[in-house]
């Protein structure tokens, strides 16, 4: 038996293990090889795991004579995505009901839990309005918690990039957390760009009818870009940031949101406090500020 060869088509990898005979000559840039002798314990043990900064775990199967396993790294990436989407779920899990129900917690807080989802372009004023809303409700004796898009990426979502699939996962996680706050009876304010309708609609579907209040910061791109509080538009225009919403990545405005906060250029109607009051008026009309 000549031995076992593990072949990785992507990315470029070359490994040599001390004490193991084998091909020590570098291969072409597109291929990486890890060659083990036939007498190695790895052949006798069908569970060989190559694990390093460059390798994903790879399990070898029983072989006879010459065998080659191709590690298709995109396929491994697809497996990761399936796990993210929940297509492969943990087994033997059971939902445990609490002895305290949502209505009990809402009675204690004298309010109804819901999610206020503030969406809009970067620089549209989402975080500013969220802070003003939280303060105004606090002054009314109402308990809120704000999930700011940037803040959440410092902790819960620190492992996510700004690629489309990671942005979807970012929204999904925040939606699940917001749902928990609403179940507690807290008015949860989620403030993030959330550019895609399907992702926002997926979060809406997590909650009972009416408990997802979508607030659209209807502020034109040129106004947001003129503000540019973080300097991100400037970087995007210079090509230093790719996939930036509003520049080279789309923003899908809500079609049927509950509240629209439209920029009119008027300092009074467009003030953060007044915009917060507009949201509070909606909450009052729907009975969320009472148990």
PDB file of C-alpha atoms in Angstrom:
ATOM      1  CA  UNK A   1       0.000   0.000   0.000  1.00  0.00           C
ATOM      2  CA  UNK A   2       1.483   3.334  -1.022  1.00  0.00           C
ATOM      3  CA  UNK A   3      -0.185   5.477   1.586  1.00  0.00           C
ATOM      4  CA  UNK A   4      -2.885   8.039   2.105  1.00  0.00           C
ATOM      5  CA  UNK A   5      -2.973  11.407   0.383  1.00  0.00           C
ATOM      6  CA  UNK A   6      -5.244  14.248   1.408  1.00  0.00           C
ATOM      7  CA  UNK A   7      -5.644  16.764  -1.376  1.00  0.00           C
ATOM      8  CA  UNK A   8      -7.053  20.238  -0.803  1.00  0.00           C
ATOM      9  CA  UNK A   9      -8.015  22.075  -3.956  1.00  0.00           C
ATOM     10  CA  UNK A  10      -8.525  25.456  -2.207  1.00  0.00           C
ATOM     11  CA  UNK A  11      -6.893  27.294  -0.546  1.00  0.00           C
ATOM     12  CA  UNK A  12      -3.190  26.751  -1.235  1.00  0.00           C
ATOM     13  CA  UNK A  13      -1.751  24.569   1.546  1.00  0.00           C
ATOM     14  CA  UNK A  14       1.481  22.668   2.002  1.00  0.00           C
ATOM     15  CA  UNK A  15       2.165  20.687   5.158  1.00  0.00           C
ATOM     16  CA  UNK A  16       5.024  18.509   6.259  1.00  0.00           C
ATOM     17  CA  UNK A  17       4.960  16.651   9.548  1.00  0.00           C
ATOM     18  CA  UNK A  18       8.188  15.960  11.488  1.00  0.00           C
ATOM     19  CA  UNK A  19       9.023  12.282  11.665  1.00  0.00           C
ATOM     20  CA  UNK A  20       6.840  11.308   8.712  1.00  0.00           C
ATOM     21  CA  UNK A  21       8.413  10.383   5.419  1.00  0.00           C
ATOM     22  CA  UNK A  22       6.799  11.810   2.355  1.00  0.00           C
ATOM     23  CA  UNK A  23       6.962  14.277  -0.451  1.00  0.00           C
ATOM     24  CA  UNK A  24       8.738  17.368   0.815  1.00  0.00           C
ATOM     25  CA  UNK A  25       8.683  19.179  -2.495  1.00  0.00           C
ATOM     26  CA  UNK A  26       6.299  22.164  -2.764  1.00  0.00           C
ATOM     27  CA  UNK A  27       3.362  21.591  -5.097  1.00  0.00           C
ATOM     28  CA  UNK A  28       1.743  24.000  -7.480  1.00  0.00           C
ATOM     29  CA  UNK A  29       0.068  27.056  -5.890  1.00  0.00           C
ATOM     30  CA  UNK A  30      -3.410  25.619  -6.459  1.00  0.00           C
ATOM     31  CA  UNK A  31      -2.870  22.369  -4.556  1.00  0.00           C
ATOM     32  CA  UNK A  32      -1.847  21.402  -1.058  1.00  0.00           C
ATOM     33  CA  UNK A  33      -0.814  17.914   0.052  1.00  0.00           C
ATOM     34  CA  UNK A  34      -0.417  16.139   3.346  1.00  0.00           C
ATOM     35  CA  UNK A  35       1.171  12.713   2.625  1.00  0.00           C
ATOM     36  CA  UNK A  36       1.348  10.020   5.259  1.00  0.00           C
ATOM     37  CA  UNK A  37       3.120   6.625   4.948  1.00  0.00           C
ATOM     38  CA  UNK A  38       1.020   3.495   4.754  1.00  0.00           C
ATOM     39  CA  UNK A  39       2.367   2.302   8.089  1.00  0.00           C
ATOM     40  CA  UNK A  40       1.169   5.417   9.872  1.00  0.00           C
ATOM     41  CA  UNK A  41      -1.344   4.987  12.655  1.00  0.00           C
ATOM     42  CA  UNK A  42      -3.538   7.445  10.771  1.00  0.00           C
ATOM     43  CA  UNK A  43      -4.237   4.777   8.137  1.00  0.00           C
ATOM     44  CA  UNK A  44      -5.040   2.158  10.751  1.00  0.00           C
ATOM     45  CA  UNK A  45      -7.275   4.646  12.492  1.00  0.00           C
ATOM     46  CA  UNK A  46      -9.914   5.842   9.992  1.00  0.00           C
ATOM     47  CA  UNK A  47     -10.416   9.090  11.896  1.00  0.00           C
ATOM     48  CA  UNK A  48      -7.515  11.250  10.886  1.00  0.00           C
ATOM     49  CA  UNK A  49      -8.020  14.884  11.764  1.00  0.00           C
ATOM     50  CA  UNK A  50      -5.806  17.558  10.269  1.00  0.00           C
ATOM     51  CA  UNK A  51      -6.198  20.661  12.382  1.00  0.00           C
ATOM     52  CA  UNK A  52      -4.233  23.880  12.039  1.00  0.00           C
ATOM     53  CA  UNK A  53      -4.796  27.505  11.235  1.00  0.00           C
ATOM     54  CA  UNK A  54      -5.045  26.561   7.563  1.00  0.00           C
ATOM     55  CA  UNK A  55      -6.991  23.317   7.841  1.00  0.00           C
ATOM     56  CA  UNK A  56     -10.616  22.668   8.620  1.00  0.00           C
ATOM     57  CA  UNK A  57     -11.149  19.309  10.389  1.00  0.00           C
ATOM     58  CA  UNK A  58     -11.037  16.539   7.767  1.00  0.00           C
ATOM     59  CA  UNK A  59     -11.904  12.918   8.472  1.00  0.00           C
ATOM     60  CA  UNK A  60     -10.387  10.180   6.331  1.00  0.00           C
ATOM     61  CA  UNK A  61     -12.282   7.024   5.437  1.00  0.00           C
ATOM     62  CA  UNK A  62     -10.958   3.453   5.220  1.00  0.00           C
ATOM     63  CA  UNK A  63      -8.768   3.062   2.182  1.00  0.00           C
ATOM     64  CA  UNK A  64      -7.117   0.307   0.220  1.00  0.00           C
ATOM     65  CA  UNK A  65      -4.090   0.917  -2.000  1.00  0.00           C
ATOM     66  CA  UNK A  66      -3.918   4.503  -3.281  1.00  0.00           C
ATOM     67  CA  UNK A  67      -6.699   6.802  -2.067  1.00  0.00           C
ATOM     68  CA  UNK A  68      -7.257  10.515  -2.407  1.00  0.00           C
ATOM     69  CA  UNK A  69      -9.737  12.708  -0.597  1.00  0.00           C
ATOM     70  CA  UNK A  70     -10.539  16.126  -1.992  1.00  0.00           C
ATOM     71  CA  UNK A  71     -11.428  18.671   0.634  1.00  0.00           C
ATOM     72  CA  UNK A  72     -13.802  21.101  -1.018  1.00  0.00           C
ATOM     73  CA  UNK A  73     -13.602  24.146   1.207  1.00  0.00           C
ATOM     74  CA  UNK A  74     -16.604  25.905  -0.394  1.00  0.00           C
ATOM     75  CA  UNK A  75     -18.658  22.839   0.549  1.00  0.00           C
ATOM     76  CA  UNK A  76     -17.523  23.226   4.153  1.00  0.00           C
ATOM     77  CA  UNK A  77     -18.561  26.858   3.962  1.00  0.00           C
ATOM     78  CA  UNK A  78     -21.985  25.799   2.721  1.00  0.00           C
ATOM     79  CA  UNK A  79     -22.304  23.478   5.718  1.00  0.00           C
ATOM     80  CA  UNK A  80     -21.596  26.431   7.989  1.00  0.00           C
ATOM     81  CA  UNK A  81     -24.301  28.414   6.226  1.00  0.00           C
ATOM     82  CA  UNK A  82     -26.809  25.571   6.659  1.00  0.00           C
ATOM     83  CA  UNK A  83     -26.063  25.550  10.354  1.00  0.00           C
ATOM     84  CA  UNK A  84     -26.622  29.291  10.464  1.00  0.00           C
ATOM     85  CA  UNK A  85     -29.974  28.954   8.748  1.00  0.00           C
ATOM     86  CA  UNK A  86     -31.068  26.277  11.171  1.00  0.00           C
ATOM     87  CA  UNK A  87     -31.388  23.500   8.619  1.00  0.00           C
ATOM     88  CA  UNK A  88     -29.411  21.232  10.914  1.00  0.00           C
ATOM     89  CA  UNK A  89     -30.796  21.596  14.422  1.00  0.00           C
ATOM     90  CA  UNK A  90     -29.805  20.096  17.727  1.00  0.00           C
ATOM     91  CA  UNK A  91     -31.834  17.046  18.676  1.00  0.00           C
ATOM     92  CA  UNK A  92     -33.413  16.101  21.990  1.00  0.00           C
ATOM     93  CA  UNK A  93     -34.352  19.641  22.981  1.00  0.00           C
ATOM     94  CA  UNK A  94     -37.648  20.520  24.633  1.00  0.00           C
ATOM     95  CA  UNK A  95     -39.318  23.899  25.152  1.00  0.00           C
ATOM     96  CA  UNK A  96     -39.907  24.531  28.866  1.00  0.00           C
ATOM     97  CA  UNK A  97     -42.838  26.755  29.724  1.00  0.00           C
ATOM     98  CA  UNK A  98     -42.388  29.368  32.448  1.00  0.00           C
ATOM     99  CA  UNK A  99     -44.703  29.540  35.452  1.00  0.00           C
ATOM    100  CA  UNK A 100     -44.856  33.316  34.853  1.00  0.00           C
ATOM    101  CA  UNK A 101     -46.520  34.273  31.582  1.00  0.00           C
ATOM    102  CA  UNK A 102     -46.059  37.344  29.433  1.00  0.00           C
ATOM    103  CA  UNK A 103     -49.277  38.951  30.665  1.00  0.00           C
ATOM    104  CA  UNK A 104     -48.026  38.666  34.279  1.00  0.00           C
ATOM    105  CA  UNK A 105     -44.816  40.502  33.425  1.00  0.00           C
ATOM    106  CA  UNK A 106     -46.694  43.168  31.482  1.00  0.00           C
ATOM    107  CA  UNK A 107     -49.018  43.668  34.431  1.00  0.00           C
ATOM    108  CA  UNK A 108     -46.011  44.130  36.695  1.00  0.00           C
ATOM    109  CA  UNK A 109     -44.457  46.709  34.348  1.00  0.00           C
ATOM    110  CA  UNK A 110     -47.740  48.411  33.461  1.00  0.00           C
ATOM    111  CA  UNK A 111     -46.911  48.313  29.766  1.00  0.00           C
ATOM    112  CA  UNK A 112     -46.986  45.922  26.819  1.00  0.00           C
ATOM    113  CA  UNK A 113     -43.863  44.454  25.305  1.00  0.00           C
ATOM    114  CA  UNK A 114     -43.157  45.194  21.665  1.00  0.00           C
ATOM    115  CA  UNK A 115     -40.306  45.803  19.218  1.00  0.00           C
ATOM    116  CA  UNK A 116     -39.796  49.206  17.658  1.00  0.00           C
ATOM    117  CA  UNK A 117     -37.593  48.554  14.645  1.00  0.00           C
ATOM    118  CA  UNK A 118     -35.971  51.771  13.367  1.00  0.00           C
ATOM    119  CA  UNK A 119     -34.521  51.348   9.877  1.00  0.00           C
ATOM    120  CA  UNK A 120     -32.881  53.733   7.432  1.00  0.00           C
ATOM    121  CA  UNK A 121     -29.661  54.748   5.751  1.00  0.00           C
ATOM    122  CA  UNK A 122     -26.485  55.402   7.667  1.00  0.00           C
ATOM    123  CA  UNK A 123     -26.675  59.003   8.891  1.00  0.00           C
ATOM    124  CA  UNK A 124     -30.482  59.140   8.795  1.00  0.00           C
ATOM    125  CA  UNK A 125     -30.653  59.640  12.558  1.00  0.00           C
ATOM    126  CA  UNK A 126     -31.731  56.181  13.732  1.00  0.00           C
ATOM    127  CA  UNK A 127     -29.556  56.046  16.840  1.00  0.00           C
ATOM    128  CA  UNK A 128     -30.337  59.654  17.764  1.00  0.00           C
ATOM    129  CA  UNK A 129     -34.081  59.067  17.543  1.00  0.00           C
ATOM    130  CA  UNK A 130     -33.734  55.768  19.427  1.00  0.00           C
ATOM    131  CA  UNK A 131     -32.002  57.577  22.305  1.00  0.00           C
ATOM    132  CA  UNK A 132     -34.612  60.347  22.320  1.00  0.00           C
ATOM    133  CA  UNK A 133     -37.413  57.770  22.299  1.00  0.00           C
ATOM    134  CA  UNK A 134     -35.868  55.768  25.120  1.00  0.00           C
ATOM    135  CA  UNK A 135     -35.471  58.908  27.240  1.00  0.00           C
ATOM    136  CA  UNK A 136     -39.015  60.129  26.543  1.00  0.00           C
ATOM    137  CA  UNK A 137     -40.492  56.765  27.505  1.00  0.00           C
ATOM    138  CA  UNK A 138     -38.298  56.572  30.608  1.00  0.00           C
ATOM    139  CA  UNK A 139     -39.668  59.960  31.678  1.00  0.00           C
ATOM    140  CA  UNK A 140     -43.130  58.432  31.377  1.00  0.00           C
ATOM    141  CA  UNK A 141     -42.108  55.581  33.659  1.00  0.00           C
ATOM    142  CA  UNK A 142     -41.790  53.005  30.867  1.00  0.00           C
ATOM    143  CA  UNK A 143     -39.047  50.393  30.672  1.00  0.00           C
ATOM    144  CA  UNK A 144     -37.154  50.180  27.383  1.00  0.00           C
ATOM    145  CA  UNK A 145     -33.942  48.691  26.059  1.00  0.00           C
ATOM    146  CA  UNK A 146     -32.131  49.750  22.883  1.00  0.00           C
ATOM    147  CA  UNK A 147     -30.332  47.310  20.585  1.00  0.00           C
ATOM    148  CA  UNK A 148     -28.080  49.560  18.519  1.00  0.00           C
ATOM    149  CA  UNK A 149     -26.579  47.980  15.413  1.00  0.00           C
ATOM    150  CA  UNK A 150     -23.012  49.106  16.168  1.00  0.00           C
ATOM    151  CA  UNK A 151     -23.238  48.217  19.862  1.00  0.00           C
ATOM    152  CA  UNK A 152     -24.420  44.672  19.173  1.00  0.00           C
ATOM    153  CA  UNK A 153     -21.471  44.134  16.822  1.00  0.00           C
ATOM    154  CA  UNK A 154     -19.140  44.757  19.756  1.00  0.00           C
ATOM    155  CA  UNK A 155     -20.368  41.624  21.490  1.00  0.00           C
ATOM    156  CA  UNK A 156     -23.099  39.243  20.311  1.00  0.00           C
ATOM    157  CA  UNK A 157     -22.346  39.767  16.617  1.00  0.00           C
ATOM    158  CA  UNK A 158     -18.638  40.497  16.780  1.00  0.00           C
ATOM    159  CA  UNK A 159     -17.932  37.456  14.573  1.00  0.00           C
ATOM    160  CA  UNK A 160     -19.965  38.784  11.629  1.00  0.00           C
ATOM    161  CA  UNK A 161     -18.777  40.789   8.612  1.00  0.00           C
ATOM    162  CA  UNK A 162     -20.776  43.150   6.413  1.00  0.00           C
ATOM    163  CA  UNK A 163     -21.228  40.630   3.600  1.00  0.00           C
ATOM    164  CA  UNK A 164     -24.830  39.993   2.576  1.00  0.00           C
ATOM    165  CA  UNK A 165     -25.088  36.614   4.318  1.00  0.00           C
ATOM    166  CA  UNK A 166     -23.576  37.962   7.535  1.00  0.00           C
ATOM    167  CA  UNK A 167     -25.828  40.991   7.490  1.00  0.00           C
ATOM    168  CA  UNK A 168     -28.777  38.616   7.297  1.00  0.00           C
ATOM    169  CA  UNK A 169     -27.446  36.656  10.273  1.00  0.00           C
ATOM    170  CA  UNK A 170     -26.846  39.930  12.128  1.00  0.00           C
ATOM    171  CA  UNK A 171     -30.504  40.895  11.680  1.00  0.00           C
ATOM    172  CA  UNK A 172     -31.728  37.403  12.594  1.00  0.00           C
ATOM    173  CA  UNK A 173     -29.856  37.386  15.895  1.00  0.00           C
ATOM    174  CA  UNK A 174     -31.014  40.866  16.839  1.00  0.00           C
ATOM    175  CA  UNK A 175     -34.572  39.895  15.934  1.00  0.00           C
ATOM    176  CA  UNK A 176     -34.421  36.889  18.247  1.00  0.00           C
ATOM    177  CA  UNK A 177     -33.026  38.971  21.117  1.00  0.00           C
ATOM    178  CA  UNK A 178     -35.642  41.685  20.547  1.00  0.00           C
ATOM    179  CA  UNK A 179     -38.331  39.010  20.679  1.00  0.00           C
ATOM    180  CA  UNK A 180     -37.093  37.944  24.129  1.00  0.00           C
ATOM    181  CA  UNK A 181     -37.224  41.526  25.417  1.00  0.00           C
ATOM    182  CA  UNK A 182     -40.783  41.910  24.119  1.00  0.00           C
ATOM    183  CA  UNK A 183     -41.765  38.647  25.816  1.00  0.00           C
ATOM    184  CA  UNK A 184     -40.444  40.058  29.103  1.00  0.00           C
ATOM    185  CA  UNK A 185     -42.739  43.056  28.627  1.00  0.00           C
ATOM    186  CA  UNK A 186     -39.993  45.512  27.715  1.00  0.00           C
ATOM    187  CA  UNK A 187     -40.360  47.996  24.864  1.00  0.00           C
ATOM    188  CA  UNK A 188     -37.339  47.018  22.771  1.00  0.00           C
ATOM    189  CA  UNK A 189     -35.946  49.614  20.385  1.00  0.00           C
ATOM    190  CA  UNK A 190     -33.837  48.094  17.593  1.00  0.00           C
ATOM    191  CA  UNK A 191     -31.858  50.691  15.686  1.00  0.00           C
ATOM    192  CA  UNK A 192     -29.927  49.472  12.644  1.00  0.00           C
ATOM    193  CA  UNK A 193     -29.768  49.944   8.882  1.00  0.00           C
ATOM    194  CA  UNK A 194     -31.271  46.511   8.124  1.00  0.00           C
ATOM    195  CA  UNK A 195     -31.345  47.258   4.375  1.00  0.00           C
ATOM    196  CA  UNK A 196     -33.262  44.220   3.085  1.00  0.00           C
ATOM    197  CA  UNK A 197     -37.033  43.843   3.361  1.00  0.00           C
ATOM    198  CA  UNK A 198     -36.900  40.067   3.637  1.00  0.00           C
ATOM    199  CA  UNK A 199     -34.720  40.283   6.746  1.00  0.00           C
ATOM    200  CA  UNK A 200     -36.983  42.825   8.434  1.00  0.00           C
ATOM    201  CA  UNK A 201     -40.041  40.785   7.497  1.00  0.00           C
ATOM    202  CA  UNK A 202     -38.419  37.684   8.988  1.00  0.00           C
ATOM    203  CA  UNK A 203     -38.047  39.537  12.305  1.00  0.00           C
ATOM    204  CA  UNK A 204     -41.650  40.699  12.101  1.00  0.00           C
ATOM    205  CA  UNK A 205     -42.782  37.101  11.697  1.00  0.00           C
ATOM    206  CA  UNK A 206     -41.182  36.193  15.043  1.00  0.00           C
ATOM    207  CA  UNK A 207     -43.670  38.318  16.972  1.00  0.00           C
ATOM    208  CA  UNK A 208     -47.430  38.288  17.472  1.00  0.00           C
ATOM    209  CA  UNK A 209     -49.457  40.447  15.116  1.00  0.00           C
ATOM    210  CA  UNK A 210     -48.993  44.125  15.898  1.00  0.00           C
ATOM    211  CA  UNK A 211     -45.998  43.736  18.216  1.00  0.00           C
ATOM    212  CA  UNK A 212     -43.466  44.669  15.526  1.00  0.00           C
ATOM    213  CA  UNK A 213     -43.526  48.401  14.887  1.00  0.00           C
ATOM    214  CA  UNK A 214     -41.419  49.276  11.852  1.00  0.00           C
ATOM    215  CA  UNK A 215     -40.218  52.892  11.829  1.00  0.00           C
ATOM    216  CA  UNK A 216     -38.715  54.175   8.580  1.00  0.00           C
ATOM    217  CA  UNK A 217     -36.285  57.094   8.718  1.00  0.00           C
ATOM    218  CA  UNK A 218     -37.197  58.558   5.339  1.00  0.00           C
ATOM    219  CA  UNK A 219     -34.145  60.764   4.849  1.00  0.00           C
ATOM    220  CA  UNK A 220     -32.696  61.306   1.341  1.00  0.00           C
ATOM    221  CA  UNK A 221     -29.262  59.923   0.559  1.00  0.00           C
ATOM    222  CA  UNK A 222     -27.777  63.359  -0.134  1.00  0.00           C
ATOM    223  CA  UNK A 223     -28.829  64.537   3.346  1.00  0.00           C
ATOM    224  CA  UNK A 224     -27.351  61.453   5.026  1.00  0.00           C
ATOM    225  CA  UNK A 225     -24.173  61.842   3.016  1.00  0.00           C
ATOM    226  CA  UNK A 226     -23.870  65.524   3.931  1.00  0.00           C
ATOM    227  CA  UNK A 227     -24.068  64.578   7.609  1.00  0.00           C
ATOM    228  CA  UNK A 228     -21.722  61.568   7.360  1.00  0.00           C
ATOM    229  CA  UNK A 229     -21.150  61.449  11.160  1.00  0.00           C
ATOM    230  CA  UNK A 230     -18.775  58.488  10.955  1.00  0.00           C
ATOM    231  CA  UNK A 231     -17.036  59.463   7.717  1.00  0.00           C
ATOM    232  CA  UNK A 232     -18.231  56.243   6.084  1.00  0.00           C
ATOM    233  CA  UNK A 233     -19.728  57.797   2.946  1.00  0.00           C
ATOM    234  CA  UNK A 234     -16.429  59.497   2.219  1.00  0.00           C
ATOM    235  CA  UNK A 235     -14.610  56.183   2.524  1.00  0.00           C
ATOM    236  CA  UNK A 236     -17.225  54.439   0.361  1.00  0.00           C
ATOM    237  CA  UNK A 237     -16.980  57.076  -2.357  1.00  0.00           C
ATOM    238  CA  UNK A 238     -13.207  56.651  -2.314  1.00  0.00           C
ATOM    239  CA  UNK A 239     -13.612  52.900  -2.816  1.00  0.00           C
ATOM    240  CA  UNK A 240     -12.149  52.075   0.595  1.00  0.00           C
ATOM    241  CA  UNK A 241     -15.391  50.459   1.798  1.00  0.00           C
ATOM    242  CA  UNK A 242     -17.126  47.960  -0.464  1.00  0.00           C
ATOM    243  CA  UNK A 243     -20.797  47.033  -0.298  1.00  0.00           C
ATOM    244  CA  UNK A 244     -21.809  50.200   1.553  1.00  0.00           C
ATOM    245  CA  UNK A 245     -25.570  50.684   1.730  1.00  0.00           C
ATOM    246  CA  UNK A 246     -26.761  53.508  -0.485  1.00  0.00           C
ATOM    247  CA  UNK A 247     -23.550  53.670  -2.513  1.00  0.00           C
ATOM    248  CA  UNK A 248     -22.779  50.262  -4.019  1.00  0.00           C
ATOM    249  CA  UNK A 249     -25.294  48.172  -2.089  1.00  0.00           C
ATOM    250  CA  UNK A 250     -29.079  48.736  -2.156  1.00  0.00           C
ATOM    251  CA  UNK A 251     -31.385  49.930   0.585  1.00  0.00           C
ATOM    252  CA  UNK A 252     -34.924  48.555   0.274  1.00  0.00           C
ATOM    253  CA  UNK A 253     -37.333  51.022   1.845  1.00  0.00           C
ATOM    254  CA  UNK A 254     -40.318  49.572   3.751  1.00  0.00           C
ATOM    255  CA  UNK A 255     -43.531  49.220   1.789  1.00  0.00           C
ATOM    256  CA  UNK A 256     -46.023  48.995   4.656  1.00  0.00           C
ATOM    257  CA  UNK A 257     -44.342  50.244   7.814  1.00  0.00           C
ATOM    258  CA  UNK A 258     -46.235  51.509  10.840  1.00  0.00           C
ATOM    259  CA  UNK A 259     -44.453  54.860  11.223  1.00  0.00           C
ATOM    260  CA  UNK A 260     -42.652  57.050   8.673  1.00  0.00           C
ATOM    261  CA  UNK A 261     -40.397  59.819   9.961  1.00  0.00           C
ATOM    262  CA  UNK A 262     -39.858  61.947   6.885  1.00  0.00           C
ATOM    263  CA  UNK A 263     -37.144  64.540   6.553  1.00  0.00           C
ATOM    264  CA  UNK A 264     -38.739  67.867   5.607  1.00  0.00           C
ATOM    265  CA  UNK A 265     -35.894  70.227   6.399  1.00  0.00           C
ATOM    266  CA  UNK A 266     -37.940  71.810   9.187  1.00  0.00           C
ATOM    267  CA  UNK A 267     -35.915  71.997  12.408  1.00  0.00           C
ATOM    268  CA  UNK A 268     -38.974  71.492  14.617  1.00  0.00           C
ATOM    269  CA  UNK A 269     -40.713  68.567  12.910  1.00  0.00           C
ATOM    270  CA  UNK A 270     -37.364  66.885  12.199  1.00  0.00           C
ATOM    271  CA  UNK A 271     -35.972  67.251  15.714  1.00  0.00           C
ATOM    272  CA  UNK A 272     -35.162  63.914  17.422  1.00  0.00           C
ATOM    273  CA  UNK A 273     -37.544  64.748  20.281  1.00  0.00           C
ATOM    274  CA  UNK A 274     -40.467  65.436  17.954  1.00  0.00           C
ATOM    275  CA  UNK A 275     -39.781  62.272  15.974  1.00  0.00           C
ATOM    276  CA  UNK A 276     -39.739  60.332  19.248  1.00  0.00           C
ATOM    277  CA  UNK A 277     -43.079  61.904  20.200  1.00  0.00           C
ATOM    278  CA  UNK A 278     -44.543  60.742  16.879  1.00  0.00           C
ATOM    279  CA  UNK A 279     -43.589  57.156  17.729  1.00  0.00           C
ATOM    280  CA  UNK A 280     -44.972  57.516  21.256  1.00  0.00           C
ATOM    281  CA  UNK A 281     -48.268  58.767  19.830  1.00  0.00           C
ATOM    282  CA  UNK A 282     -48.496  55.578  17.785  1.00  0.00           C
ATOM    283  CA  UNK A 283     -47.705  53.409  20.835  1.00  0.00           C
ATOM    284  CA  UNK A 284     -50.350  55.180  22.888  1.00  0.00           C
ATOM    285  CA  UNK A 285     -52.953  54.725  20.161  1.00  0.00           C
ATOM    286  CA  UNK A 286     -52.249  50.989  20.127  1.00  0.00           C
ATOM    287  CA  UNK A 287     -52.340  50.611  23.905  1.00  0.00           C
ATOM    288  CA  UNK A 288     -48.665  49.684  24.422  1.00  0.00           C
ATOM    289  CA  UNK A 289     -48.113  52.174  27.221  1.00  0.00           C
ATOM    290  CA  UNK A 290     -50.608  50.472  29.498  1.00  0.00           C
ATOM    291  CA  UNK A 291     -50.871  46.887  30.745  1.00  0.00           C
TER     292      UNK A 291
END
